[in-house]
Coordinates of C-alpha atoms in Angstrom, one line a residue:
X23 CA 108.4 101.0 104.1
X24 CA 109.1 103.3 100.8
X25 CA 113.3 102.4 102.2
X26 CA 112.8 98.8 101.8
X27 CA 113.8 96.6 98.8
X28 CA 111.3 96.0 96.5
X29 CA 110.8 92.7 94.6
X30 CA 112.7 92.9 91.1
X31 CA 110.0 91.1 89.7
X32 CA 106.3 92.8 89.8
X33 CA 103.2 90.9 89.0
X34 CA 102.0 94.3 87.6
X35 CA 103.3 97.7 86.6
X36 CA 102.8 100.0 88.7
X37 CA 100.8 103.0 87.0
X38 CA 101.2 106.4 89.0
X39 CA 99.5 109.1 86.3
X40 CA 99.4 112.2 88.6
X41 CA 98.9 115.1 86.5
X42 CA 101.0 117.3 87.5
X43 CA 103.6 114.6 86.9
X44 CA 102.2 114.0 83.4
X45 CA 102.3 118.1 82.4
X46 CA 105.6 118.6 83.6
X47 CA 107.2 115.3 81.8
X48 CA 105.5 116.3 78.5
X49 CA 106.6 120.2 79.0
X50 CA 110.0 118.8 79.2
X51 CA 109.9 116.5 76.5
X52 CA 108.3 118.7 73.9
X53 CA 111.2 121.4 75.5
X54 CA 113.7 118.8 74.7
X55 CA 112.8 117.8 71.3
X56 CA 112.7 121.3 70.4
X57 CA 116.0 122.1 71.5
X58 CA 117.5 118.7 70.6
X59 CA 119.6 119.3 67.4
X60 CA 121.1 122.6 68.8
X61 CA 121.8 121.2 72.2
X62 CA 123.8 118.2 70.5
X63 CA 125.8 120.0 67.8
X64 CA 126.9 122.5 71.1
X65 CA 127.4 119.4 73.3
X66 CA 129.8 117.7 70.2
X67 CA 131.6 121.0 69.8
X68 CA 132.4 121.8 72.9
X69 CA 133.2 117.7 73.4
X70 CA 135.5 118.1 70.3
X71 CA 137.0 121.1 71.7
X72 CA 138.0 119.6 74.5
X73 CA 139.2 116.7 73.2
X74 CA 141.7 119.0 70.4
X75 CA 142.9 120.4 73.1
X76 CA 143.6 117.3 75.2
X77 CA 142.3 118.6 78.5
X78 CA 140.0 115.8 79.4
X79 CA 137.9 116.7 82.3
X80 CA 138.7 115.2 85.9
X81 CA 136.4 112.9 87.8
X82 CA 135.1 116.1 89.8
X83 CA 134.2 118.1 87.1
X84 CA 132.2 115.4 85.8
X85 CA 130.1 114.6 88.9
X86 CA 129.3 118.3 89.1
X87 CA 128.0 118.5 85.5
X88 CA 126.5 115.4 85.7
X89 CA 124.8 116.9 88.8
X90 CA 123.7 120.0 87.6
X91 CA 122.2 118.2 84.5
X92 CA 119.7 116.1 86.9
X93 CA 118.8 118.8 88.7
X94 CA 117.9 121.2 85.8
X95 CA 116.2 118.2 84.0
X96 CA 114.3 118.0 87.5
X97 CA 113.5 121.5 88.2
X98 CA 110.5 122.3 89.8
X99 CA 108.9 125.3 88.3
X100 CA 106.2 126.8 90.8
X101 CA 103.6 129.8 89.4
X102 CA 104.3 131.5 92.9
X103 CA 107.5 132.2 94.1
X104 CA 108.7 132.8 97.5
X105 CA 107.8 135.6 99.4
X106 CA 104.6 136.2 97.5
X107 CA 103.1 132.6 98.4
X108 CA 103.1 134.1 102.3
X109 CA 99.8 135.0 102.1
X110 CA 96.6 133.9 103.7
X111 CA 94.5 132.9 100.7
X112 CA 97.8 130.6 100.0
X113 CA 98.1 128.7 102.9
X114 CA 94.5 128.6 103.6
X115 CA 94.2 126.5 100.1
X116 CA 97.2 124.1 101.4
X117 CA 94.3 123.6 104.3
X118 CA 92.2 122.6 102.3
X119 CA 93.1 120.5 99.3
X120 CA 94.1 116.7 99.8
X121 CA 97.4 116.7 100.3
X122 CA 99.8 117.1 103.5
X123 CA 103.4 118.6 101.9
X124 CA 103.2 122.3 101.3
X125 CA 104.9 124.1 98.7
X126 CA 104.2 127.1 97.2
X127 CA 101.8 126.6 93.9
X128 CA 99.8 123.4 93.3
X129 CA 98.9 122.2 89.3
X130 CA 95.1 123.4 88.7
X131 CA 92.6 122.0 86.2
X132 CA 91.4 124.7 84.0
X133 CA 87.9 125.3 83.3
X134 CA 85.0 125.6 85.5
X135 CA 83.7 122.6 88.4
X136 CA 82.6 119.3 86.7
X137 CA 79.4 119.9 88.6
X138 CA 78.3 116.1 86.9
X139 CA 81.5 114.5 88.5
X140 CA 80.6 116.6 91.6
X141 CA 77.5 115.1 92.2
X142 CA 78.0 111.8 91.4
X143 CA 81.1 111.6 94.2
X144 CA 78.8 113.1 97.0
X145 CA 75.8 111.0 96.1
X146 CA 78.2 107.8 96.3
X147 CA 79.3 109.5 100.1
X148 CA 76.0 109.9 100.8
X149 CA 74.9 105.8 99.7
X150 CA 78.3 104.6 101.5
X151 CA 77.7 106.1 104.2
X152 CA 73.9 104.7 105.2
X153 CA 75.0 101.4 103.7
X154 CA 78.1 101.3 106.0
X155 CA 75.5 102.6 109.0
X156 CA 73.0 99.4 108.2
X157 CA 76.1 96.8 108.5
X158 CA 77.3 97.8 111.2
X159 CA 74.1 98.1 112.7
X160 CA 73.1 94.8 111.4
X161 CA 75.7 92.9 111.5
X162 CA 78.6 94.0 113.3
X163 CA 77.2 94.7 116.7
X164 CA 75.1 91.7 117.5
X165 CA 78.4 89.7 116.3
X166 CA 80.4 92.2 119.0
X167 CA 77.9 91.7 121.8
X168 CA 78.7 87.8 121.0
X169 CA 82.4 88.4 121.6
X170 CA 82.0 90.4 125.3
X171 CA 80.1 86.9 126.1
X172 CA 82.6 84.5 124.7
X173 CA 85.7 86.6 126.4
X174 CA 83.8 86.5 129.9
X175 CA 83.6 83.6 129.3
X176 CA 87.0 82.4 128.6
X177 CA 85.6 80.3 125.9
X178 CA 88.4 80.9 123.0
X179 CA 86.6 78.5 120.4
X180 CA 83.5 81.0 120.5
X181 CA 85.9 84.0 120.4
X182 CA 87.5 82.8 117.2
X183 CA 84.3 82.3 115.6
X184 CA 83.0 85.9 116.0
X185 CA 86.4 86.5 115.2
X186 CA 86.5 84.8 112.2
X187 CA 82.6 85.7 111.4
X188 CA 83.3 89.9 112.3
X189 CA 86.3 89.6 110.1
X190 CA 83.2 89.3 106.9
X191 CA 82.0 93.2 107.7
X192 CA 84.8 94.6 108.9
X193 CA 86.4 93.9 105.7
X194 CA 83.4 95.4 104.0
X195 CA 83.3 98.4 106.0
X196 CA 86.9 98.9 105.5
X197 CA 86.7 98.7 101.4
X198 CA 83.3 101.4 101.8
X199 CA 85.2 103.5 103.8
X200 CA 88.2 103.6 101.9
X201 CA 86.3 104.0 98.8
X202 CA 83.9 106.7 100.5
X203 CA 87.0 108.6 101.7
X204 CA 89.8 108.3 98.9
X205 CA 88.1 107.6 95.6
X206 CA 84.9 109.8 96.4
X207 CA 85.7 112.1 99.3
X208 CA 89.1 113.7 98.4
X209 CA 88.1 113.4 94.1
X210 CA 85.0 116.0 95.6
X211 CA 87.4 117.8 97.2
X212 CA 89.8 118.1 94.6
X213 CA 86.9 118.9 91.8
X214 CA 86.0 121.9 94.2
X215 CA 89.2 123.5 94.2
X216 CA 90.2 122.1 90.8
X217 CA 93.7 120.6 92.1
X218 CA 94.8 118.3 89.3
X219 CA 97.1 115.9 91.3
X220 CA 94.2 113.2 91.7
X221 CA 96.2 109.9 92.7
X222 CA 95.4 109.6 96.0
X223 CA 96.1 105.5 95.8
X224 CA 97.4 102.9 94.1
X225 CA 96.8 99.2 93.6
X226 CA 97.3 97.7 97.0
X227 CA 95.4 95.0 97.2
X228 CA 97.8 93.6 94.3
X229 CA 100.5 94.5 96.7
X230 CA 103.2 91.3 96.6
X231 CA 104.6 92.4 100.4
X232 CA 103.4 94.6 103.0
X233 CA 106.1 97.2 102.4
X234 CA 104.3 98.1 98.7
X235 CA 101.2 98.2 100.8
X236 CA 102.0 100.9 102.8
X237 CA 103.4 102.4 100.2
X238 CA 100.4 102.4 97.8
X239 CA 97.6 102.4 99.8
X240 CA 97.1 105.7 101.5
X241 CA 99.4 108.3 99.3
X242 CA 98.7 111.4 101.0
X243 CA 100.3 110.1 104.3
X244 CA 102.7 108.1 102.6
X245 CA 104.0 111.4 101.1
X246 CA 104.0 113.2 104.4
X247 CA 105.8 110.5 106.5
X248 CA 108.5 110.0 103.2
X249 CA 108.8 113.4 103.2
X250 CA 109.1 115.3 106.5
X251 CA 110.3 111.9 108.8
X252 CA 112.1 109.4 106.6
X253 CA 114.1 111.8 104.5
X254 CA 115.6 113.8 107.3
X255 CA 116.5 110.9 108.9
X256 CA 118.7 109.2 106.4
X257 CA 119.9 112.1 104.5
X258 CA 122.8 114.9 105.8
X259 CA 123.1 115.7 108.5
X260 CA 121.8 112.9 110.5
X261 CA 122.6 110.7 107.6
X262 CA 121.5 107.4 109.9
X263 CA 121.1 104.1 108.4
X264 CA 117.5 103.3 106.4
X265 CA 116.3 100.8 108.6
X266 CA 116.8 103.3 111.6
X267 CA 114.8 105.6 109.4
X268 CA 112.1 103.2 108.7
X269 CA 111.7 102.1 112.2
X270 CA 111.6 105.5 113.7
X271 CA 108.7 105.9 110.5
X272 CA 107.0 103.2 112.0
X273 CA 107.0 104.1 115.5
X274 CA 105.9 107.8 114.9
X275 CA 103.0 105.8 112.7
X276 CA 102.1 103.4 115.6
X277 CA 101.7 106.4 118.1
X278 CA 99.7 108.4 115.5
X279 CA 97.4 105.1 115.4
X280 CA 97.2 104.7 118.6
X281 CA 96.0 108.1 119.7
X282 CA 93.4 108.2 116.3
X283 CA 91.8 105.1 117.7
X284 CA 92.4 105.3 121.7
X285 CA 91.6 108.8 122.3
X286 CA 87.7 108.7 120.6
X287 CA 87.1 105.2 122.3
X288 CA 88.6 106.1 126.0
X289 CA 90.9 103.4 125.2
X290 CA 94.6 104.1 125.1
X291 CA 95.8 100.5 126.0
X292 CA 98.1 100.2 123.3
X293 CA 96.5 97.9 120.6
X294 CA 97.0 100.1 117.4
X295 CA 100.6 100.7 118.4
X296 CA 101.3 97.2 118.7
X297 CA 99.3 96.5 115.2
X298 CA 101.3 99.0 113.5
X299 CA 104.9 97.9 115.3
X300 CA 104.4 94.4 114.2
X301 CA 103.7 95.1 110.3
X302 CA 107.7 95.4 111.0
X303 CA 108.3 91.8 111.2
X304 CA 105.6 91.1 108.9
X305 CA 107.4 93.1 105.9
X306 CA 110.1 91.1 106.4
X307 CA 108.3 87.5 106.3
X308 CA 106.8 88.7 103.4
X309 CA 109.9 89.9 101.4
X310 CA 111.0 87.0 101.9
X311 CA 108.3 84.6 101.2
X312 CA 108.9 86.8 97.3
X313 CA 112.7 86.3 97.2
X314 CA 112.1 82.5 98.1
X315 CA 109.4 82.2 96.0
X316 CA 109.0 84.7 93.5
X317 CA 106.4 88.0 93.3
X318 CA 104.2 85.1 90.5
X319 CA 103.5 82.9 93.7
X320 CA 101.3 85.4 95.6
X321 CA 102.5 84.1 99.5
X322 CA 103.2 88.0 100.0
X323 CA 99.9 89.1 99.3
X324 CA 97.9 86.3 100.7
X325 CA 99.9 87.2 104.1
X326 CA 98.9 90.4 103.7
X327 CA 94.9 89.6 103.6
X328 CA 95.1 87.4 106.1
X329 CA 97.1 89.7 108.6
X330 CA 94.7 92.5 108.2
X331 CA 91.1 91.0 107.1
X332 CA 90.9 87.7 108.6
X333 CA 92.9 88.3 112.1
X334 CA 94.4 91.5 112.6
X335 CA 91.2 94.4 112.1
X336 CA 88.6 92.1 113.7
X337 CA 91.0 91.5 116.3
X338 CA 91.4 94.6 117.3
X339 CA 87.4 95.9 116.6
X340 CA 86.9 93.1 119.2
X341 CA 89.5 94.4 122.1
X342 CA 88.4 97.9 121.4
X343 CA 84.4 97.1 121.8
X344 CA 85.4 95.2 124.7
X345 CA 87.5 97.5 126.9
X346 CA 84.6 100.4 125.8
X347 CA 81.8 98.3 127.0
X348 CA 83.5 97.2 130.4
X349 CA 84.4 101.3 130.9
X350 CA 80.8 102.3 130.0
X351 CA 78.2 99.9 131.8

């Protein structure tokens, strides 16, 4: 999805303050400004030079300057350095702090544990965790029990109303558990081992298409899947087109899904794989729904809820619950 066009009009800027993104662009700035005056009276000599001389540079020579300027304007500087990151103490902290791409030092917060911040993001685990444990409880399961009837039944106007009635606290549960995991669970885990880079999402429910959903709401995988499956896919050697990329992204997605959901409930019948290979077709509707009428109109987004609150999670909930109860009498 990261492949695909965005909309050239956003209903919102995007904010992305990671801060090993912020350190490195004010390192580079203050290293620019200080270096500024010098760097341009060399650059205008050695452009006046060239042009006394009449030697203009060719087309080639150029690119490769403009080249190396990006990437030593880009550099990465790591505090470890290959072969000394090959330890055990090094990749046992890639292990553990919230991220999925490896590389060889990680930006640190100085100072001790926030043990304040600490506790207030385990005690908000700890309160979404029993409050997502009485919903269910409450309300999701006697609603569930409803469905088995109404599908033995064959009576499709009393599925679609525990459909429609499930889709209430599965939505819930879903916006506790994604609190309890990426707001509270990986800030804890970040706090302990004081690794700075804290965006771990971005504003997806504002998402105009589903293709800025999956890019913003889950960063850590986003990353990983960008990274290590669409990126060698497009670029040399393979070099293959993006939207071979983006559906091989997809289907290596859907079979992750699939086995995350089917294996735990004995069901491997294919729903999440579906679910995830149809947000395909659905990217496209809603890309189009903002070129046709604009990011302002919010057809994109309202797609987006209704595909995965109203229909699409207590949908599946419901075929999963059934096919568990019917192999577990």
């Amino acid at each position: 999805a990261d492949a695909l066009p965005r909309p050239q009009l956003r209903l919102r800027q995007r904010s992305v303050s990671a801060a090993s993104e912020t350190s490195r662009l004010i390192a580079a700035a203050s290293g620019e400004a200080a270096h500024s005056d010098g760097e341009a009276a060399h650059s205008d000599g050695k452009a006046a030079s060239s042009h006394d001389r009449g030697l203009p540079r060719s087309p080639q020579a150029e690119k490769k300057a403009e080249t190396e300027e990006k990437a030593a304007r880009y550099q990465i500087l790591y505090s470890v350095a290959y072969p000394d990151n090959v330890t055990v103490k090094n990749f046992g902290y890639f292990w553990l702090a919230p991220t999925l791409c490896y590389q060889p030092s990680y930006p640190l917060l100085p100072g001790p544990i926030r043990k304040s911040f600490l506790a207030k993001r385990v005690a908000e685990l700890v309160i979404i965790g029993l409050t997502m444990y009485v919903l269910i409880q409450q309300y999701a399961v006697p609603t569930l029990v409803g469905s088995v009837q109404a599908i033995d039944k064959r009576d499709g106007f009393w599925l679609s109303e525990r459909v429609l009635k499930l889709s209430v606290i599965s939505a819930t549960v879903w916006f506790l558990g994604f609190y309890a995991v990426f707001h509270a669970g990986l800030n804890a885990l970040a706090e302990v081992l004081r690794f700075a880079d804290r965006a771990f999402y971005l504003d997806w429910w504002n998402s105009v298409d589903l293709a800025a959903y999956w890019r913003e709401w889950n960063l850590p995988i986003h990353y990983f899947c960008k990274r290590h499956i669409m990126m060698p896919l497009v670029s040399a050697p393979l070099s293959l087109p993006v939207n071979v990329g983006v559906m091989f992204t997809f289907l290596v997605s859907a079979i992750m899904h699939e086995l995350l959901f089917g294996i735990p409930t004995h069901c491997l019948r294919g729903y999440s794989f579906v679910g995830m290979m149809m947000q395909i077709p659905l990217i496209q509707l809603t890309q189009w729904l903002v070129r046709w009428r604009g990011p302002e109109s919010g057809l994109g987004n309202a797609v987006f809820w209704i595909s995965f609150c109203i229909v699409g999670q207590p949908l599946g909930v419901v075929q999963y619950y059934y096919t568990w109860v019917k192999n577990n009498p």
